[in-house]
Coordinates of C-alpha atoms and ligand atoms in Angstrom, one line a residue:
M1 CA -1.4 19.1 15.8
R2 CA -4.6 17.4 14.8
A3 CA -2.7 15.0 12.7
V4 CA -0.5 14.0 15.7
V5 CA -3.5 13.6 17.9
G6 CA -5.3 11.6 15.2
W7 CA -2.2 9.4 14.8
L8 CA -1.9 8.7 18.5
D9 CA -5.6 8.1 18.9
D10 CA -5.5 5.6 16.0
R11 CA -2.5 3.8 17.4
L12 CA -3.6 3.8 21.1
G13 CA -7.3 3.4 20.5
L14 CA -8.2 6.0 23.2
S15 CA -11.5 7.3 21.9
A16 CA -12.5 3.8 20.8
N17 CA -11.8 2.2 24.3
I18 CA -11.3 4.8 27.0
K19 CA -14.0 7.3 26.1
P20 CA -16.8 4.7 26.3
L21 CA -15.4 3.6 29.6
I22 CA -15.4 7.1 31.0
E23 CA -18.9 7.8 29.7
H24 CA -20.4 4.4 30.4
P25 CA -23.8 4.7 32.1
V26 CA -24.0 4.1 35.8
P27 CA -27.0 4.2 38.2
P28 CA -27.4 7.5 40.0
T29 CA -25.6 7.1 43.3
G30 CA -25.2 9.1 46.5
W31 CA -22.1 10.5 48.2
D32 CA -21.4 7.2 50.0
Y33 CA -20.3 5.8 46.7
T34 CA -17.4 8.2 46.4
I35 CA -15.4 6.6 49.3
G36 CA -13.9 3.9 47.0
S37 CA -12.5 6.4 44.5
A38 CA -11.2 8.6 47.2
T39 CA -9.2 5.6 48.6
L40 CA -7.7 5.2 45.1
I41 CA -6.6 8.8 45.1
A42 CA -5.2 8.5 48.6
F43 CA -3.2 5.5 47.5
T44 CA -1.9 7.5 44.5
V45 CA -0.8 10.3 46.9
Q46 CA 1.0 7.8 49.0
V47 CA 2.8 6.4 46.0
V48 CA 3.9 9.9 44.9
T49 CA 5.0 11.1 48.3
G50 CA 6.6 7.7 49.0
V51 CA 8.7 7.9 45.9
A52 CA 9.7 11.4 46.9
L53 CA 10.8 10.2 50.3
A54 CA 12.7 7.3 48.9
F55 CA 14.9 9.7 46.9
T56 CA 16.6 10.6 50.2
Y57 CA 15.7 8.0 52.8
V58 CA 18.5 5.5 53.6
P59 CA 17.2 2.1 54.8
T60 CA 20.1 1.1 57.1
P61 CA 20.2 1.2 60.9
D62 CA 23.1 3.7 60.8
H63 CA 21.4 6.2 58.5
A64 CA 17.6 5.7 58.5
Y65 CA 16.9 8.0 61.5
E66 CA 19.4 10.6 60.3
S67 CA 18.1 10.7 56.8
L68 CA 14.6 11.2 58.1
E69 CA 15.8 14.0 60.3
F70 CA 17.3 15.6 57.2
I71 CA 14.1 15.1 55.2
T72 CA 12.1 16.7 58.0
R73 CA 14.4 19.7 58.7
G74 CA 16.9 20.1 55.9
A75 CA 15.3 19.1 52.6
I76 CA 13.2 21.6 50.6
L77 CA 9.5 20.8 51.3
G78 CA 10.7 17.6 53.0
G79 CA 8.7 18.1 56.2
I80 CA 5.5 18.7 54.2
V81 CA 6.1 15.6 52.0
R82 CA 6.6 13.5 55.1
G83 CA 3.6 15.1 56.7
I84 CA 1.4 14.3 53.7
H85 CA 2.7 10.7 53.7
F86 CA 2.0 10.3 57.4
W87 CA -1.5 11.8 57.4
G88 CA -2.2 10.3 54.0
A89 CA -1.5 6.9 55.6
S90 CA -4.2 7.5 58.3
A91 CA -6.6 8.8 55.6
M92 CA -6.0 5.7 53.5
V93 CA -6.6 3.3 56.4
L94 CA -9.8 5.2 57.4
L95 CA -11.0 5.3 53.8
V96 CA -10.4 1.6 53.2
C97 CA -12.3 0.7 56.3
A98 CA -15.1 3.1 55.5
H99 CA -15.3 1.8 52.0
A100 CA -15.5 -1.8 53.3
A101 CA -18.2 -0.8 55.8
Q102 CA -20.2 1.0 53.1
V103 CA -20.1 -1.9 50.7
F104 CA -21.1 -4.2 53.5
L105 CA -24.0 -1.9 54.5
V106 CA -25.5 -1.6 51.0
G107 CA -25.0 -5.3 50.3
A108 CA -22.8 -4.6 47.3
F109 CA -20.8 -7.7 48.1
K110 CA -23.7 -9.9 47.0
Y111 CA -24.2 -11.6 43.6
P112 CA -22.5 -10.9 41.1
R113 CA -19.9 -8.9 42.9
E114 CA -18.5 -11.5 45.3
V115 CA -15.0 -11.3 43.8
N116 CA -15.0 -7.5 44.0
W117 CA -15.4 -8.1 47.7
L118 CA -12.7 -10.7 47.9
S119 CA -10.2 -8.6 46.1
G120 CA -11.2 -5.7 48.3
T121 CA -10.6 -7.8 51.4
L122 CA -7.0 -8.4 50.2
L123 CA -6.6 -4.7 49.5
L124 CA -7.7 -4.0 53.1
V125 CA -5.1 -6.6 54.4
F126 CA -2.3 -5.2 52.4
T127 CA -3.2 -1.6 53.4
F128 CA -2.7 -2.6 57.0
G129 CA 0.6 -4.3 55.9
M130 CA 1.7 -1.0 54.5
A131 CA 0.8 0.8 57.8
F132 CA 2.7 -1.8 59.8
T133 CA 5.9 -1.9 57.8
G134 CA 6.0 1.9 57.4
Q135 CA 6.2 2.5 61.1
L136 CA 9.5 0.8 61.6
L137 CA 11.1 2.8 58.8
R138 CA 11.2 5.8 61.2
W139 CA 13.8 3.8 63.2
N140 CA 13.1 5.9 66.3
Q141 CA 12.7 4.5 69.8
D142 CA 8.9 4.3 69.9
A143 CA 8.5 2.6 66.5
Y144 CA 11.4 0.3 67.2
W145 CA 10.1 -0.9 70.5
A146 CA 6.5 -1.1 69.2
V147 CA 7.8 -3.6 66.5
V148 CA 9.9 -5.4 69.2
V149 CA 6.7 -5.9 71.2
G150 CA 4.9 -7.0 68.0
A151 CA 7.7 -9.5 67.3
A152 CA 7.5 -10.9 70.8
Q153 CA 3.7 -11.3 70.4
A154 CA 4.0 -12.9 67.0
A155 CA 6.6 -15.3 68.4
R156 CA 4.0 -16.5 70.9
A157 CA 1.5 -17.6 68.3
P158 CA 1.0 -21.3 68.8
L159 CA 2.7 -23.7 66.3
I160 CA 3.8 -21.1 63.8
G161 CA 5.3 -18.5 66.1
D162 CA 8.9 -19.1 65.3
W163 CA 8.3 -19.4 61.6
L164 CA 6.2 -16.2 61.6
T165 CA 8.8 -14.1 63.4
G166 CA 11.5 -15.5 61.1
I167 CA 9.6 -14.4 58.0
L168 CA 8.3 -11.1 59.3
F169 CA 11.4 -9.9 61.2
A170 CA 14.2 -11.7 59.5
G171 CA 15.3 -13.3 62.8
Q172 CA 14.0 -13.7 66.3
S173 CA 14.7 -10.1 67.2
V174 CA 14.4 -6.7 65.5
G175 CA 17.6 -5.5 64.0
G176 CA 19.2 -4.2 60.8
A177 CA 18.0 -7.2 58.8
T178 CA 14.5 -6.4 59.9
L179 CA 14.8 -2.8 58.7
T180 CA 16.0 -4.0 55.3
R181 CA 13.1 -6.5 55.0
F182 CA 10.5 -4.0 56.1
Y183 CA 11.8 -1.5 53.6
A184 CA 11.7 -3.9 50.7
T185 CA 8.2 -5.0 51.7
H186 CA 7.0 -1.5 52.1
V187 CA 8.3 0.0 48.9
F188 CA 8.4 -2.9 46.4
M189 CA 6.5 -6.0 47.4
I190 CA 3.2 -4.7 48.9
P191 CA 2.8 -1.8 46.4
A192 CA 3.3 -4.2 43.5
V193 CA 0.7 -6.5 45.0
I194 CA -1.7 -3.5 45.6
F195 CA -1.3 -2.3 42.0
G196 CA -2.2 -5.8 40.7
L197 CA -5.1 -6.2 43.0
L198 CA -6.4 -2.7 42.1
G199 CA -6.3 -3.7 38.5
V200 CA -8.5 -6.7 39.3
H201 CA -10.7 -4.7 41.5
L202 CA -11.3 -1.9 39.0
Y203 CA -11.8 -4.3 36.1
L204 CA -14.5 -6.0 38.1
V205 CA -16.2 -2.7 38.9
I206 CA -16.4 -2.0 35.2
R207 CA -17.4 -5.6 34.4
H208 CA -20.3 -5.7 36.8
G209 CA -21.1 -2.0 36.9
V210 CA -21.4 0.2 39.9
S211 CA -24.0 -1.4 42.2
D212 CA -27.4 0.2 42.1
P213 CA -28.3 1.9 45.4
P214 CA -30.4 -0.6 47.4
V215 CA -34.2 -0.3 47.6
P216 CA -35.9 -2.0 50.5
G217 CA -37.9 -5.0 49.2
V218 CA -35.9 -5.3 46.0
V219 CA -34.0 -8.5 46.5
V220 CA -30.9 -9.9 44.6
D221 CA -31.9 -13.0 42.6
P222 CA -29.2 -14.5 40.4
K223 CA -31.8 -15.4 37.8
T224 CA -33.1 -11.8 37.3
Y225 CA -30.4 -9.5 38.7
K226 CA -28.3 -8.9 35.6
Q227 CA -31.3 -8.3 33.4
R228 CA -32.9 -6.0 35.9
Y229 CA -29.6 -4.1 36.4
E230 CA -29.3 -3.6 32.6
E231 CA -32.8 -2.3 32.4
L232 CA -32.3 0.0 35.3
V233 CA -29.1 1.5 33.9
H234 CA -30.8 1.9 30.5
K235 CA -33.7 3.7 32.0
I236 CA -32.2 6.0 34.7
G237 CA -28.5 5.6 34.2
V238 CA -26.3 8.6 33.7
P239 CA -22.8 8.8 32.0
F240 CA -20.1 8.2 34.7
W241 CA -18.3 11.3 33.5
P242 CA -19.3 14.0 34.2
D243 CA -22.8 13.3 35.7
A244 CA -21.7 10.9 38.5
G245 CA -17.9 11.5 38.6
W246 CA -18.0 15.1 39.8
K247 CA -19.0 13.9 43.2
D248 CA -15.9 11.7 43.4
V249 CA -13.7 14.6 42.4
V250 CA -15.3 16.9 45.1
F251 CA -14.9 14.3 47.8
A252 CA -11.3 13.3 46.9
L253 CA -10.4 17.0 46.8
A254 CA -12.0 17.4 50.3
V255 CA -10.0 14.5 51.7
G256 CA -6.8 15.8 50.0
S257 CA -7.3 19.2 51.5
I258 CA -7.7 17.8 55.0
V259 CA -4.5 15.8 54.6
L260 CA -2.7 18.8 53.3
I261 CA -3.9 21.0 56.1
L262 CA -2.9 18.5 58.7
A263 CA 0.5 18.1 57.1
L264 CA 1.0 21.9 57.1
W265 CA -0.5 22.5 60.5
L266 CA 0.6 19.6 62.6
G267 CA 3.4 18.3 60.3
P268 CA 4.9 14.8 60.5
P269 CA 5.1 13.1 63.9
E270 CA 8.2 14.0 66.0
L271 CA 10.9 11.5 65.6
G272 CA 12.0 11.6 69.2
N273 CA 15.1 9.6 70.0
K274 CA 16.9 7.2 67.6
A275 CA 16.2 3.5 68.1
D276 CA 18.5 2.1 70.6
P277 CA 18.2 -1.7 71.3
T278 CA 19.9 -1.3 74.7
I279 CA 17.6 1.3 76.2
V280 CA 13.9 0.7 76.6
R281 CA 13.1 4.2 77.6
A282 CA 10.5 4.4 74.9
Y283 CA 6.8 4.3 74.3
P284 CA 6.3 1.0 72.6
R285 CA 3.0 2.0 71.3
P286 CA 2.0 1.5 67.7
D287 CA 0.4 4.1 65.5
W288 CA -3.3 4.3 66.1
Y289 CA -4.3 1.8 63.4
F290 CA -2.9 -1.0 65.4
L291 CA -3.3 0.5 68.9
W292 CA -6.8 -1.1 69.3
Y293 CA -5.3 -4.5 68.7
F294 CA -2.5 -3.9 71.2
A295 CA -5.1 -2.7 73.7
L296 CA -7.2 -5.8 73.1
L297 CA -4.1 -8.0 73.8
A298 CA -3.3 -6.1 77.0
L299 CA -6.9 -6.6 78.2
M300 CA -7.0 -10.3 77.3
P301 CA -6.6 -12.9 80.1
V302 CA -3.1 -14.2 79.8
S303 CA -4.2 -17.8 79.3
I304 CA -6.0 -17.2 76.0
E305 CA -3.7 -14.4 74.7
D306 CA -1.4 -16.6 72.7
L307 CA -4.2 -18.2 70.8
F308 CA -5.9 -14.8 70.4
I309 CA -2.8 -13.2 68.8
I310 CA -3.1 -15.3 65.7
G311 CA -6.7 -16.6 66.1
F312 CA -8.4 -13.2 66.1
P313 CA -7.0 -11.8 62.8
L314 CA -7.6 -15.3 61.2
L315 CA -11.2 -15.2 62.4
I316 CA -11.9 -11.7 61.1
G317 CA -10.2 -12.7 57.8
L318 CA -12.3 -15.9 57.5
L319 CA -15.5 -13.9 58.1
F320 CA -14.6 -11.5 55.4
V321 CA -13.9 -14.3 52.9
L322 CA -17.1 -16.2 53.8
L323 CA -19.4 -13.2 53.8
P324 CA -20.3 -13.2 50.1
F325 CA -20.9 -16.9 50.2
I326 CA -23.0 -16.8 53.4
A327 CA -25.3 -14.1 52.1
P328 CA -25.0 -13.9 48.3
F329 CA -28.7 -13.2 47.6
G330 CA -31.7 -11.5 49.1
E331 CA -32.2 -8.0 50.6
R332 CA -29.5 -5.4 50.1
S333 CA -31.0 -2.4 51.9
P334 CA -29.5 -1.7 55.3
R335 CA -33.1 -0.9 56.5
R336 CA -34.0 -4.6 56.0
R337 CA -30.7 -5.8 57.4
P338 CA -30.5 -4.5 61.0
W339 CA -27.8 -7.1 61.9
A340 CA -25.5 -5.6 59.3
V341 CA -26.0 -2.1 60.7
G342 CA -25.5 -3.6 64.2
I343 CA -22.2 -5.3 63.3
V344 CA -20.8 -2.1 61.8
A345 CA -21.9 0.0 64.8
V346 CA -20.5 -2.5 67.4
F347 CA -17.3 -2.8 65.5
G348 CA -16.8 1.0 65.1
V349 CA -17.6 1.7 68.7
S350 CA -15.3 -1.1 70.0
V351 CA -12.4 0.0 67.9
A352 CA -12.8 3.7 69.0
A353 CA -13.0 2.6 72.7
L354 CA -10.0 0.4 72.4
V355 CA -7.9 3.1 70.7
N356 CA -8.8 5.3 73.6
V357 CA -7.9 2.6 76.2
G358 CA -4.7 2.0 74.2
S359 CA -3.6 5.6 74.4
N360 CA -4.1 5.9 78.1
A361 CA -3.3 2.4 79.4
P362 CA -0.9 1.9 82.4
W363 CA 0.7 -0.9 80.5
S364 CA 3.0 1.5 78.8
P365 CA 6.3 2.2 80.5
D366 CA 6.7 5.2 82.7
L367 CA 9.1 7.5 80.7
G368 CA 10.2 9.8 83.6
N369 CA 13.8 9.9 84.7
L370 CA 13.4 7.4 87.5
A371 CA 16.0 6.4 90.1
V372 CA 16.1 3.5 92.5
P373 CA 15.1 4.9 95.9
E374 CA 17.7 5.7 98.5
Q375 CA 16.5 3.2 101.1
V376 CA 16.9 0.4 98.6
R377 CA 20.5 1.4 97.8
Q378 CA 21.6 1.5 101.4
G379 CA 23.9 -1.3 102.5
L380 CA 24.3 -2.9 99.1
S381 CA 27.5 -4.7 98.2
P382 CA 29.6 -3.0 95.4
T383 CA 28.3 -5.4 92.8
A384 CA 24.7 -5.1 93.9
A385 CA 25.1 -1.3 93.9
Q386 CA 26.3 -1.5 90.3
G387 CA 23.3 -3.7 89.6
A388 CA 21.0 -0.9 90.9
Q389 CA 22.7 1.4 88.4
V390 CA 22.2 -0.9 85.5
F391 CA 18.6 -1.3 86.6
E392 CA 18.2 2.5 86.0
Q393 CA 20.4 2.9 83.0
R394 CA 18.9 0.0 81.0
G395 CA 15.4 1.2 81.6
C396 CA 14.3 -1.8 83.7
I397 CA 12.9 0.7 86.2
N398 CA 10.7 2.3 83.5
C399 CA 8.7 -1.0 83.4
H400 CA 9.2 -2.3 86.9
T401 CA 8.5 -0.7 90.3
I402 CA 10.9 -1.1 93.2
A403 CA 9.9 0.3 96.6
G404 CA 7.2 2.5 95.1
V405 CA 9.3 3.9 92.2
G406 CA 9.0 2.8 88.6
G407 CA 6.7 1.9 85.7
E408 CA 3.8 -0.5 85.8
R409 CA 4.2 -2.4 82.6
G410 CA 6.0 -5.4 84.2
P411 CA 5.4 -6.9 87.7
E412 CA 6.6 -5.1 90.8
L413 CA 10.1 -6.3 91.8
T414 CA 10.2 -5.0 95.4
R415 CA 10.3 -8.6 96.8
V416 CA 11.5 -10.5 93.7
G417 CA 14.5 -11.9 95.6
G418 CA 12.2 -13.9 97.7
R419 CA 10.2 -15.1 94.7
L420 CA 12.9 -16.1 92.2
T421 CA 16.3 -17.8 92.5
A422 CA 19.4 -16.3 90.9
D423 CA 19.1 -18.8 88.1
E424 CA 15.5 -17.8 87.4
L425 CA 16.4 -14.1 87.5
T426 CA 19.2 -14.6 85.0
W427 CA 17.0 -16.6 82.7
R428 CA 14.3 -14.0 82.8
I429 CA 16.7 -11.1 82.1
L430 CA 18.4 -12.9 79.2
N431 CA 15.3 -14.3 77.6
G432 CA 12.7 -11.6 78.4
G433 CA 9.1 -12.6 78.5
R434 CA 5.6 -11.6 77.8
N435 CA 6.1 -7.9 76.8
M436 CA 9.6 -7.8 78.2
P437 CA 12.5 -7.6 75.8
A438 CA 15.3 -10.2 76.0
Y439 CA 18.5 -8.7 77.2
G440 CA 20.8 -11.6 76.3
A441 CA 22.3 -9.8 73.4
T442 CA 22.7 -6.4 75.0
L443 CA 24.0 -6.8 78.6
T444 CA 27.6 -7.8 79.4
P445 CA 27.9 -10.9 81.6
Q446 CA 29.2 -8.6 84.3
E447 CA 26.1 -6.4 84.1
T448 CA 23.9 -9.4 84.2
T449 CA 25.6 -10.7 87.3
A450 CA 25.4 -7.3 89.0
L451 CA 21.6 -7.1 88.1
V452 CA 20.9 -10.5 89.5
E453 CA 22.9 -9.8 92.7
F454 CA 21.0 -6.6 93.1
L455 CA 17.5 -8.2 92.5
S456 CA 18.4 -11.1 94.8
T457 CA 18.7 -8.6 97.7
Q458 CA 15.1 -7.4 97.2
K459 CA 13.2 -9.6 99.6
Ligands
LIG501 C1 9.2 -3.0 78.3 C2 9.0 -3.2 79.7 C3 10.1 -4.0 80.4 C4 11.4 -3.8 80.6 C5 12.2 -2.6 80.0 C6 11.9 -4.7 81.5 N1 10.9 -5.6 81.8 FE1 11.2 -7.2 83.1 N2 9.3 -7.7 82.8 C7 8.4 -7.0 82.0 C8 7.2 -7.8 81.9 C9 5.9 -7.4 81.1 C10 7.3 -9.0 82.7 C11 6.4 -10.1 82.8 C12 6.9 -11.2 81.8 C13 6.1 -12.4 81.9 O1 5.3 -12.7 82.7 O2 6.3 -13.2 80.9 C14 8.7 -8.9 83.2 C15 9.2 -9.8 84.1 C16 10.4 -9.6 84.7 C17 10.9 -10.5 85.8 C18 10.1 -11.7 86.4 C19 9.3 -11.1 87.5 C20 8.4 -12.1 88.2 O3 7.9 -11.8 89.2 O4 8.3 -13.2 87.6 C21 12.1 -10.0 86.1 C22 13.0 -10.5 87.2 C23 12.4 -8.9 85.3 N3 11.3 -8.7 84.5 C24 13.6 -8.1 85.3 C25 13.9 -7.1 84.4 C26 15.2 -6.5 84.4 C27 16.4 -6.8 85.2 C28 15.1 -5.5 83.4 C29 16.2 -4.6 82.8 C30 17.4 -5.3 82.4 C31 13.7 -5.6 82.8 N4 13.0 -6.6 83.5 C32 13.2 -4.8 81.9 C33 8.6 -5.8 81.3 C34 9.8 -5.2 81.2

């Protein structure tokens, strides 16, 4: 046995290379320094459960929903694995954001760790990419329509809108090709990128060492920093394992337990109905990590919304990239950087408030079983009467109010016949609009005619 271990160790160089790595001295740090490693563990859990799901999941419009149904109800432990993957995704988004906030607060992005920060920024972006692409894979009504709304919004970005929807959604609308593309992005492309970036990120953590906890008044000066860090680690440093690493293990175990408890207790989210491009009786509402952004868009004045859709993420991204170059030196302690504390606080409170607005906003469709009121139906021609039926069946009424009945996501249509001509009505129905899906591909010409005739009577 010893001979085998010795042989392996000689050939792989474990005790020569890995052992010093594990035992290298680090400054004594607090619990806040464990968030990064917990994020890494959360990612590992996502990879393991994701691979398990991929054994059974079928990424085609005909089978995606059914295969998830089977995973949730039929497969052994399937519901738990899906639950862990779902709650783990939330944990990972939260941890990534918390890690970024913590690094920002203790000024660990400053010299010489600027590239740590930049690679971390990319990891943050790609984590959100995972969250966004994962949602559609459920292929249920809510997820499908949330992505349709997302596609409609991306299409409105100035200049690059068409190009962007073409790349993201494999066409101008969401369909089978979109599912395939999201699947490939979710299981191959982004994970591969994340693995690569993690390699860079961790290498840099080793190269520059774990940042020393900030002390008010001790400033970062590129001339003296590295020497001072060496001396500090020499004087008060402890071996990473076990003296500092046990905290990471405890925190990661705590996060893992919470995820497991949520998966066992609440389980994965209900699938609801299968995605149906012809019926908008859905809750086009993204998972919470994007809800704040949708809420923000809903609250925006329409005139600047198009610019905002693409401008806002670009601005945030630009600030992230510029940060280590704007403030590479100087104070690190949050006690001497009140503006840093202020930014994190304002950002956290705004996102929480927007998630709250997003989950209660009237801009979601009314999902009740709604019917066009009797007084509207009276005296309609046969075609118009059919139009009234289509108006109910296709879920128009879930977004539009007529004579006091209906949802509030779109404008009221009680007097639309006086406002719009038959041509304008047809155009709107076929092409959709701001937050209204295009029906060109799903209505028969006869249904469209009936709808237009019906709406024209509403004066
Ligand atoms: C998901 C919600 C939603 C659904 C479903 C929906 N609409 Fe709309 N509709 C909207 C929104 C939002 C607008 C405003 C679009 C804009 O201003 O660009 C709108 C605009 C309109 C308008 C123009 C109103 C005006 O005053 O300018 C008409 C007409 C219309 N919809 C008809 C329909 C019909 C018919 C259906 C069913 C086939 C339908 N809508 C389904 C959300 C929806």
